[in-house]
Amino acid sequence: MLIKNIKNTKKYILPVVLSAGFACLFNSCTKSFEDYNTNNTGVTPEDLQGNNENLKLYFATAQRAIKNFSKIDPNSYQVQQNLMGDVYGGYLMSANPFNSGQNNMNYALVSSWNTEPFKVLYLDVLSPIDKLEKAEVKATYPALWGSILAVKVLATSRVTDIYGPIPYSIVGKNTDTNIPYDSQEDVYTQMFAELDEAAQLLESYVDGSAVTEMPSNLDEIDLIYSGSDNNVRFSKWLKFVNSLRLRLAMRIVKVNPTLARQEAEKALSTEQLITSNADNASVRIDRESGFYNVLEFISNNWGDININASLESYLSGYKDPRIGKYLDKATSDKISGYKGIRIGAIGLVKGTYSSYSTINFKDGASPSFQQATAPILMTASEVSFLKAEAALRGWSNSGGTTKSHYENGIQLSFDQWGANGAQTYISNSTNKPSAYVDPNNSRNNAPSPSAITVKWDDAATNEQKLERIITQKWLALFPEGQEAWSEFRRTGYPKLFPVAQNNSGGLIDTEIQIRRIPFSQNEYNTNNSEVQKAISLLGGPDNGGTRLWWDVEKGNF
């Protein structure tokens, strides 16, 4: 797909926000989102009360927009995450040299691309959730409101971890003034408070103290946990809320270790966490209705997705049995087996590099990306690795040793993907990530990024132990590149190949790698005074080299 045409073809997931993109070209997304979908469809907040179809419309929009997959506009996801977080997190790359070779994949950041995550959050997540709040869904269906808050926090966390400061506390307050940005610290404080509220509402339903009637079409409304009786459904949502709290607590461990431990131990003490793959959170793919995994569409229809060289290095070097579940072999005559593309590859030509490995979307792969295994939001494997790190840090209530959680995280990932040989893999103490060799351009070659092995070593230093945990967590998180990029920035692990060609003009350090995405140009045009204040909150220039609040430049211990 030619990304240069995106700005002229932008559409949105459902009619509720169909015209929002055009308004956003001329008005601040945050300033005007209150009005965008009031009259587009004739639906008002009052109409949502007792109208389950409207409830479905708004909540479905918000859930799908977490990762922005749509039957109408796969372009949006491509620039929201696929050509940013998925690349920076070391998972994916594209053979397409977009924008004449000057693009986000080699740090020549494209302004129109950089706006997309911001736009999606405000128009497709916070705006419909604001409608649901004004329709008093909390009073009518309190447990469902708990799950809506969980979606709000998850979507917001992904976007603040892209930009840093964002407007949050005042959004939806129906003001005509410029919209101020909150510091990222304040955004996290509010997200933890919203998780408190969500947990309380869900606990009250699950323990029977606040049982209320639910919409008759709840399976259509809830795209993440469906097909269960309501008590089981909301028990899963409660586990998701606590697991999300644990993720966000760990994110801030270097900048506020006291709060990180407090929030983590709060989550761990509940024992209501995602511990089984049966409770994994993913947005349902309804292929019959035209909603599918956008990674599949972009790969199969546009040929714009290939594997990142870093992922090839670790999977091939470790002889990881999941490699065939994740990847397709290269089709080039020069390559035998799997081959990724180096981030910012020099001499990138689509006709040549499109024959490198892609995601495995072949029919018959079990489980495959064509099934409802993605878009994946959170898994039991990730939670187990979070517990491993909590135990390593000496926090209470992890429920096991660092080693046991680490090995369990690997096993859960193998089970999730239907891969065999987990125990043999876990016990391997010799295999290491491989060097990268580009058969078409030796300038892209790179030595092995790390000497870390798989087998647990109690005698290792804490940094070495953490590298093991995060490296295996990263392999298990695939293909969730946004979370992978955030964890790389937080910990420095796994060690990823740096960009082969850095076109940032010196704004981004090649070895330190990209830390964030600049603020939306639309916000500069319409909310400039507040953006300038946000830059002061950021604590550095508005470019890709400035670290976020939680991205502290120091060791992990």
mmCIF file of C-alpha atoms in Angstrom, residues 164-466:
data_model
loop_
_atom_site.group_PDB
_atom_site.id
_atom_site.type_symbol
_atom_site.label_atom_id
_atom_site.label_comp_id
_atom_site.label_asym_id
_atom_site.label_seq_id
_atom_site.Cartn_x
_atom_site.Cartn_y
_atom_site.Cartn_z
ATOM 1 C CA GLY A 164 4.743 10.926 27.054
ATOM 2 C CA PRO A 165 2.477 13.787 28.240
ATOM 3 C CA ILE A 166 -1.018 13.669 26.741
ATOM 4 C CA PRO A 167 -4.357 15.375 27.490
ATOM 5 C CA TYR A 168 -6.303 13.102 29.828
ATOM 6 C CA SER A 169 -7.815 14.475 33.019
ATOM 7 C CA ILE A 170 -9.849 17.196 31.273
ATOM 8 C CA VAL A 171 -10.801 15.290 28.116
ATOM 9 C CA GLY A 172 -14.558 15.049 27.753
ATOM 10 C CA LYS A 173 -15.272 17.975 30.083
ATOM 11 C CA ASN A 174 -16.881 19.907 27.190
ATOM 12 C CA THR A 175 -14.575 22.897 27.247
ATOM 13 C CA ASP A 176 -13.995 25.279 24.369
ATOM 14 C CA THR A 177 -10.633 26.411 25.670
ATOM 15 C CA ASN A 178 -7.301 24.934 24.720
ATOM 16 C CA ILE A 179 -6.864 21.444 26.111
ATOM 17 C CA PRO A 180 -3.975 21.083 28.575
ATOM 18 C CA TYR A 181 -1.676 18.077 28.649
ATOM 19 C CA ASP A 182 -1.094 16.018 31.774
ATOM 20 C CA SER A 183 2.394 14.911 32.679
ATOM 21 C CA GLN A 184 2.947 11.227 32.088
ATOM 22 C CA GLU A 185 3.300 10.775 35.844
ATOM 23 C CA ASP A 186 -0.167 12.250 36.344
ATOM 24 C CA VAL A 187 -1.605 10.082 33.571
ATOM 25 C CA TYR A 188 -0.264 6.991 35.308
ATOM 26 C CA THR A 189 -1.700 8.154 38.628
ATOM 27 C CA GLN A 190 -5.135 8.520 37.039
ATOM 28 C CA MET A 191 -4.863 5.151 35.287
ATOM 29 C CA PHE A 192 -4.091 3.404 38.572
ATOM 30 C CA ALA A 193 -7.129 5.114 40.138
ATOM 31 C CA GLU A 194 -9.335 3.964 37.241
ATOM 32 C CA LEU A 195 -8.047 0.418 37.680
ATOM 33 C CA ASP A 196 -9.025 0.677 41.359
ATOM 34 C CA GLU A 197 -12.556 1.612 40.329
ATOM 35 C CA ALA A 198 -12.717 -1.116 37.686
ATOM 36 C CA ALA A 199 -11.517 -3.762 40.143
ATOM 37 C CA GLN A 200 -14.080 -2.714 42.753
ATOM 38 C CA LEU A 201 -16.959 -2.860 40.283
ATOM 39 C CA LEU A 202 -15.888 -6.238 38.918
ATOM 40 C CA GLU A 203 -15.223 -7.719 42.361
ATOM 41 C CA SER A 204 -18.677 -6.665 43.539
ATOM 42 C CA TYR A 205 -20.287 -8.488 40.639
ATOM 43 C CA VAL A 206 -18.113 -11.602 40.902
ATOM 44 C CA ASP A 207 -18.578 -12.022 44.670
ATOM 45 C CA GLY A 208 -22.332 -11.540 44.328
ATOM 46 C CA SER A 209 -22.616 -8.366 46.385
ATOM 47 C CA ALA A 210 -23.822 -6.262 43.446
ATOM 48 C CA VAL A 211 -25.512 -8.570 40.963
ATOM 49 C CA THR A 212 -27.362 -6.661 38.266
ATOM 50 C CA GLU A 213 -29.017 -7.552 35.005
ATOM 51 C CA MET A 214 -26.892 -7.470 31.886
ATOM 52 C CA PRO A 215 -27.665 -6.630 28.242
ATOM 53 C CA SER A 216 -29.159 -9.543 26.353
ATOM 54 C CA ASN A 217 -26.566 -9.179 23.569
ATOM 55 C CA LEU A 218 -23.544 -9.121 25.876
ATOM 56 C CA ASP A 219 -21.600 -11.557 23.692
ATOM 57 C CA GLU A 220 -21.890 -9.065 20.834
ATOM 58 C CA ILE A 221 -20.955 -6.124 23.068
ATOM 59 C CA ASP A 222 -17.935 -7.763 24.709
ATOM 60 C CA LEU A 223 -15.377 -8.615 21.999
ATOM 61 C CA ILE A 224 -12.647 -9.703 24.424
ATOM 62 C CA TYR A 225 -14.269 -12.202 26.789
ATOM 63 C CA SER A 226 -17.308 -13.825 25.201
ATOM 64 C CA GLY A 227 -18.936 -17.216 25.170
ATOM 65 C CA SER A 228 -18.964 -17.549 28.950
ATOM 66 C CA ASP A 229 -21.618 -17.189 31.610
ATOM 67 C CA ASN A 230 -21.464 -13.718 33.063
ATOM 68 C CA ASN A 231 -19.768 -14.661 36.326
ATOM 69 C CA VAL A 232 -16.958 -16.372 34.436
ATOM 70 C CA ARG A 233 -16.786 -13.504 31.956
ATOM 71 C CA PHE A 234 -16.355 -10.804 34.567
ATOM 72 C CA SER A 235 -13.976 -12.962 36.586
ATOM 73 C CA LYS A 236 -11.769 -12.925 33.501
ATOM 74 C CA TRP A 237 -12.135 -9.164 33.224
ATOM 75 C CA LEU A 238 -11.083 -8.856 36.885
ATOM 76 C CA LYS A 239 -7.995 -10.959 36.173
ATOM 77 C CA PHE A 240 -7.239 -8.728 33.207
ATOM 78 C CA VAL A 241 -7.531 -5.555 35.323
ATOM 79 C CA ASN A 242 -5.142 -6.921 37.957
ATOM 80 C CA SER A 243 -2.713 -8.152 35.292
ATOM 81 C CA LEU A 244 -2.771 -4.764 33.581
ATOM 82 C CA ARG A 245 -2.032 -3.118 36.926
ATOM 83 C CA LEU A 246 0.991 -5.404 37.319
ATOM 84 C CA ARG A 247 2.236 -4.472 33.829
ATOM 85 C CA LEU A 248 1.917 -0.742 34.453
ATOM 86 C CA ALA A 249 3.434 -1.032 37.927
ATOM 87 C CA MET A 250 6.524 -2.681 36.479
ATOM 88 C CA ARG A 251 6.767 0.028 33.844
ATOM 89 C CA ILE A 252 7.483 2.703 36.442
ATOM 90 C CA VAL A 253 9.904 0.691 38.598
ATOM 91 C CA LYS A 254 12.960 2.790 37.747
ATOM 92 C CA VAL A 255 11.327 6.183 38.223
ATOM 93 C CA ASN A 256 9.131 5.446 41.262
ATOM 94 C CA PRO A 257 10.111 2.098 42.812
ATOM 95 C CA THR A 258 7.962 2.653 45.908
ATOM 96 C CA LEU A 259 4.740 3.167 43.948
ATOM 97 C CA ALA A 260 5.702 0.400 41.526
ATOM 98 C CA ARG A 261 6.042 -2.088 44.368
ATOM 99 C CA GLN A 262 2.845 -0.881 46.028
ATOM 100 C CA GLU A 263 0.756 -1.281 42.862
ATOM 101 C CA ALA A 264 2.396 -4.582 41.923
ATOM 102 C CA GLU A 265 1.856 -6.113 45.327
ATOM 103 C CA LYS A 266 -1.752 -4.913 45.253
ATOM 104 C CA ALA A 267 -2.240 -6.888 42.028
ATOM 105 C CA LEU A 268 -0.293 -9.928 43.219
ATOM 106 C CA SER A 269 -2.109 -10.111 46.556
ATOM 107 C CA THR A 270 -5.481 -10.638 44.861
ATOM 108 C CA GLU A 271 -4.403 -13.911 43.253
ATOM 109 C CA GLN A 272 -6.865 -12.885 40.527
ATOM 110 C CA LEU A 273 -4.446 -12.719 37.604
ATOM 111 C CA ILE A 274 -4.247 -14.232 34.145
ATOM 112 C CA THR A 275 -2.492 -17.537 34.821
ATOM 113 C CA SER A 276 -4.073 -19.761 32.165
ATOM 114 C CA ASN A 277 -4.109 -19.373 28.396
ATOM 115 C CA ALA A 278 -7.870 -19.827 28.652
ATOM 116 C CA ASP A 279 -7.966 -16.344 30.196
ATOM 117 C CA ASN A 280 -5.744 -14.619 27.614
ATOM 118 C CA ALA A 281 -7.178 -11.324 26.406
ATOM 119 C CA SER A 282 -7.551 -10.763 22.676
ATOM 120 C CA VAL A 283 -10.016 -8.845 20.523
ATOM 121 C CA ARG A 284 -12.297 -11.249 18.704
ATOM 122 C CA ILE A 285 -11.774 -11.555 14.968
ATOM 123 C CA ASP A 286 -15.072 -11.798 13.101
ATOM 124 C CA ARG A 287 -13.977 -12.721 9.607
ATOM 125 C CA GLU A 288 -17.531 -13.345 8.389
ATOM 126 C CA SER A 289 -18.371 -9.729 9.201
ATOM 127 C CA GLY A 290 -15.163 -8.477 7.615
ATOM 128 C CA PHE A 291 -13.131 -7.892 10.788
ATOM 129 C CA TYR A 292 -9.837 -9.733 10.666
ATOM 130 C CA ASN A 293 -6.294 -9.428 11.894
ATOM 131 C CA VAL A 294 -4.866 -6.389 10.100
ATOM 132 C CA LEU A 295 -1.391 -7.940 10.140
ATOM 133 C CA GLU A 296 -2.814 -10.632 7.897
ATOM 134 C CA PHE A 297 -4.327 -8.081 5.521
ATOM 135 C CA ILE A 298 -1.207 -5.919 5.297
ATOM 136 C CA SER A 299 0.974 -8.971 4.759
ATOM 137 C CA ASN A 300 -1.162 -10.920 2.318
ATOM 138 C CA ASN A 301 -2.727 -8.068 0.338
ATOM 139 C CA TRP A 302 0.001 -5.425 0.300
ATOM 140 C CA GLY A 303 3.137 -7.466 0.934
ATOM 141 C CA ASP A 304 4.262 -4.799 3.396
ATOM 142 C CA ILE A 305 5.252 -6.969 6.379
ATOM 143 C CA ASN A 306 8.472 -8.876 6.834
ATOM 144 C CA ILE A 307 10.316 -10.152 9.874
ATOM 145 C CA ASN A 308 12.796 -7.999 11.763
ATOM 146 C CA ALA A 309 16.386 -9.234 11.779
ATOM 147 C CA SER A 310 16.417 -9.127 15.603
ATOM 148 C CA LEU A 311 13.588 -11.655 15.808
ATOM 149 C CA GLU A 312 15.348 -13.915 13.320
ATOM 150 C CA SER A 313 18.557 -13.688 15.366
ATOM 151 C CA TYR A 314 16.978 -14.891 18.597
ATOM 152 C CA LEU A 315 14.598 -17.501 17.160
ATOM 153 C CA SER A 316 17.214 -19.021 14.858
ATOM 154 C CA GLY A 317 20.068 -18.779 17.332
ATOM 155 C CA TYR A 318 18.090 -20.448 20.102
ATOM 156 C CA LYS A 319 16.667 -23.021 17.668
ATOM 157 C CA ASP A 320 13.324 -21.962 19.077
ATOM 158 C CA PRO A 321 10.520 -24.413 18.148
ATOM 159 C CA ARG A 322 8.084 -21.494 17.889
ATOM 160 C CA ILE A 323 9.879 -20.181 14.813
ATOM 161 C CA GLY A 324 7.614 -22.044 12.388
ATOM 162 C CA LYS A 325 4.542 -20.879 14.271
ATOM 163 C CA TYR A 326 5.581 -17.256 14.041
ATOM 164 C CA LEU A 327 7.358 -17.060 10.692
ATOM 165 C CA ASP A 328 7.231 -18.194 7.102
ATOM 166 C CA LYS A 329 10.469 -19.197 5.404
ATOM 167 C CA ALA A 330 12.029 -16.844 2.882
ATOM 168 C CA THR A 331 11.182 -17.449 -0.765
ATOM 169 C CA SER A 332 14.404 -16.046 -2.227
ATOM 170 C CA ASP A 333 16.719 -18.436 -4.097
ATOM 171 C CA LYS A 334 19.603 -16.926 -2.130
ATOM 172 C CA ILE A 335 18.133 -17.882 1.242
ATOM 173 C CA SER A 336 17.548 -21.228 2.856
ATOM 174 C CA GLY A 337 15.237 -20.983 5.836
ATOM 175 C CA TYR A 338 14.268 -17.875 7.736
ATOM 176 C CA LYS A 339 15.593 -14.389 7.056
ATOM 177 C CA GLY A 340 14.612 -11.028 8.536
ATOM 178 C CA ILE A 341 15.317 -7.457 7.438
ATOM 179 C CA ARG A 342 17.488 -5.143 9.499
ATOM 180 C CA ILE A 343 15.699 -2.061 10.864
ATOM 181 C CA GLY A 344 16.600 0.916 8.661
ATOM 182 C CA ALA A 345 18.112 -1.451 6.088
ATOM 183 C CA ILE A 346 20.478 0.121 3.569
ATOM 184 C CA GLY A 347 19.562 -0.430 -0.083
ATOM 185 C CA LEU A 348 16.004 -1.493 0.644
ATOM 186 C CA VAL A 349 14.167 -2.524 -2.533
ATOM 187 C CA LYS A 350 10.744 -4.091 -2.204
ATOM 188 C CA GLY A 351 11.170 -6.383 -5.189
ATOM 189 C CA THR A 352 14.205 -7.936 -3.512
ATOM 190 C CA TYR A 353 13.408 -7.861 0.181
ATOM 191 C CA SER A 354 9.761 -8.876 -0.023
ATOM 192 C CA SER A 355 11.056 -12.436 -0.513
ATOM 193 C CA TYR A 356 12.453 -12.426 3.041
ATOM 194 C CA SER A 357 10.492 -14.110 5.848
ATOM 195 C CA THR A 358 6.999 -12.940 6.695
ATOM 196 C CA ILE A 359 4.486 -13.759 9.407
ATOM 197 C CA ASN A 360 3.057 -17.268 9.069
ATOM 198 C CA PHE A 361 -0.490 -16.811 7.849
ATOM 199 C CA LYS A 362 -0.653 -20.079 5.957
ATOM 200 C CA ASP A 363 -3.845 -22.069 6.261
ATOM 201 C CA GLY A 364 -3.275 -25.073 8.443
ATOM 202 C CA ALA A 365 -0.855 -23.454 10.877
ATOM 203 C CA SER A 366 -2.175 -24.320 14.320
ATOM 204 C CA PRO A 367 -2.911 -22.071 16.011
ATOM 205 C CA SER A 368 -2.560 -19.459 13.308
ATOM 206 C CA PHE A 369 -2.908 -15.718 13.041
ATOM 207 C CA GLN A 370 -6.022 -16.423 11.019
ATOM 208 C CA GLN A 371 -7.685 -17.672 14.163
ATOM 209 C CA ALA A 372 -8.627 -15.474 17.095
ATOM 210 C CA THR A 373 -5.134 -15.559 18.581
ATOM 211 C CA ALA A 374 -4.566 -11.906 17.678
ATOM 212 C CA PRO A 375 -4.879 -8.968 18.166
ATOM 213 C CA ILE A 376 -3.490 -10.208 21.493
ATOM 214 C CA LEU A 377 -3.729 -7.793 24.418
ATOM 215 C CA MET A 378 -2.326 -9.787 27.345
ATOM 216 C CA THR A 379 -1.374 -13.407 27.987
ATOM 217 C CA ALA A 380 -0.691 -15.733 30.908
ATOM 218 C CA SER A 381 2.885 -15.993 29.699
ATOM 219 C CA GLU A 382 3.446 -12.251 30.066
ATOM 220 C CA VAL A 383 1.983 -12.312 33.561
ATOM 221 C CA SER A 384 4.294 -15.158 34.545
ATOM 222 C CA PHE A 385 7.326 -13.171 33.394
ATOM 223 C CA LEU A 386 6.038 -10.152 35.332
ATOM 224 C CA LYS A 387 5.859 -12.382 38.401
ATOM 225 C CA ALA A 388 9.412 -13.553 37.709
ATOM 226 C CA GLU A 389 10.644 -9.976 37.734
ATOM 227 C CA ALA A 390 8.627 -9.202 40.880
ATOM 228 C CA ALA A 391 10.241 -12.170 42.612
ATOM 229 C CA LEU A 392 13.670 -11.084 41.404
ATOM 230 C CA ARG A 393 13.075 -7.684 42.991
ATOM 231 C CA GLY A 394 12.025 -9.294 46.277
ATOM 232 C CA TRP A 395 8.420 -8.144 46.163
ATOM 233 C CA SER A 396 5.753 -9.970 48.137
ATOM 234 C CA ASN A 397 3.025 -12.295 46.920
ATOM 235 C CA SER A 398 4.622 -13.455 43.663
ATOM 236 C CA GLY A 399 3.656 -17.024 44.567
ATOM 237 C CA GLY A 400 6.855 -18.733 43.495
ATOM 238 C CA THR A 401 10.538 -18.358 42.740
ATOM 239 C CA THR A 402 12.031 -16.263 39.972
ATOM 240 C CA LYS A 403 13.146 -19.469 38.238
ATOM 241 C CA SER A 404 9.747 -21.153 38.486
ATOM 242 C CA HIS A 405 7.896 -18.148 37.063
ATOM 243 C CA TYR A 406 10.498 -17.749 34.304
ATOM 244 C CA GLU A 407 10.223 -21.364 33.188
ATOM 245 C CA ASN A 408 6.443 -21.314 33.502
ATOM 246 C CA GLY A 409 6.315 -18.243 31.253
ATOM 247 C CA ILE A 410 8.186 -20.135 28.551
ATOM 248 C CA GLN A 411 5.954 -23.188 28.908
ATOM 249 C CA LEU A 412 2.784 -21.109 28.717
ATOM 250 C CA SER A 413 3.989 -19.448 25.515
ATOM 251 C CA PHE A 414 4.788 -22.806 23.922
ATOM 252 C CA ASP A 415 1.345 -24.068 24.908
ATOM 253 C CA GLN A 416 -0.319 -20.938 23.544
ATOM 254 C CA TRP A 417 1.259 -21.460 20.133
ATOM 255 C CA GLY A 418 1.000 -25.252 20.040
ATOM 256 C CA ALA A 419 4.788 -25.672 19.974
ATOM 257 C CA ASN A 420 6.539 -28.758 21.298
ATOM 258 C CA GLY A 421 9.843 -29.137 23.110
ATOM 259 C CA ALA A 422 9.534 -26.499 25.829
ATOM 260 C CA GLN A 423 11.486 -28.470 28.434
ATOM 261 C CA THR A 424 14.379 -29.158 26.084
ATOM 262 C CA TYR A 425 14.422 -25.484 25.164
ATOM 263 C CA ILE A 426 14.343 -24.398 28.817
ATOM 264 C CA SER A 427 17.326 -26.595 29.691
ATOM 265 C CA ASN A 428 19.561 -25.416 26.828
ATOM 266 C CA SER A 429 22.659 -23.604 28.129
ATOM 267 C CA THR A 430 24.634 -23.260 24.894
ATOM 268 C CA ASN A 431 22.508 -21.744 22.130
ATOM 269 C CA LYS A 432 22.827 -17.969 21.701
ATOM 270 C CA PRO A 433 21.339 -15.355 19.372
ATOM 271 C CA SER A 434 22.935 -15.536 15.944
ATOM 272 C CA ALA A 435 24.731 -12.879 13.928
ATOM 273 C CA TYR A 436 22.788 -11.310 11.084
ATOM 274 C CA VAL A 437 23.846 -11.732 7.474
ATOM 275 C CA ASP A 438 22.020 -9.974 4.655
ATOM 276 C CA PRO A 439 22.657 -11.933 1.445
ATOM 277 C CA ASN A 440 21.789 -8.871 -0.664
ATOM 278 C CA ASN A 441 23.780 -6.164 1.105
ATOM 279 C CA SER A 442 26.642 -6.858 3.502
ATOM 280 C CA ARG A 443 26.359 -3.296 4.862
ATOM 281 C CA ASN A 444 23.351 -4.528 6.815
ATOM 282 C CA ASN A 445 25.285 -7.352 8.494
ATOM 283 C CA ALA A 446 25.648 -7.271 12.287
ATOM 284 C CA PRO A 447 27.288 -9.438 14.982
ATOM 285 C CA SER A 448 25.204 -11.339 17.520
ATOM 286 C CA PRO A 449 23.409 -8.819 19.738
ATOM 287 C CA SER A 450 23.782 -10.841 22.951
ATOM 288 C CA ALA A 451 25.484 -13.810 24.589
ATOM 289 C CA ILE A 452 22.511 -14.600 26.852
ATOM 290 C CA THR A 453 21.368 -18.224 26.879
ATOM 291 C CA VAL A 454 18.012 -19.728 27.830
ATOM 292 C CA LYS A 455 18.760 -21.952 30.831
ATOM 293 C CA TRP A 456 18.188 -20.277 34.187
ATOM 294 C CA ASP A 457 21.322 -19.565 36.225
ATOM 295 C CA ASP A 458 20.879 -18.741 39.909
ATOM 296 C CA ALA A 459 24.528 -17.648 40.095
ATOM 297 C CA ALA A 460 24.070 -14.919 37.477
ATOM 298 C CA THR A 461 23.915 -11.226 38.383
ATOM 299 C CA ASN A 462 20.518 -9.546 38.697
ATOM 300 C CA GLU A 463 21.090 -7.759 35.385
ATOM 301 C CA GLN A 464 21.846 -11.070 33.669
ATOM 302 C CA LYS A 465 18.781 -12.635 35.246
ATOM 303 C CA LEU A 466 16.647 -9.732 34.101
#
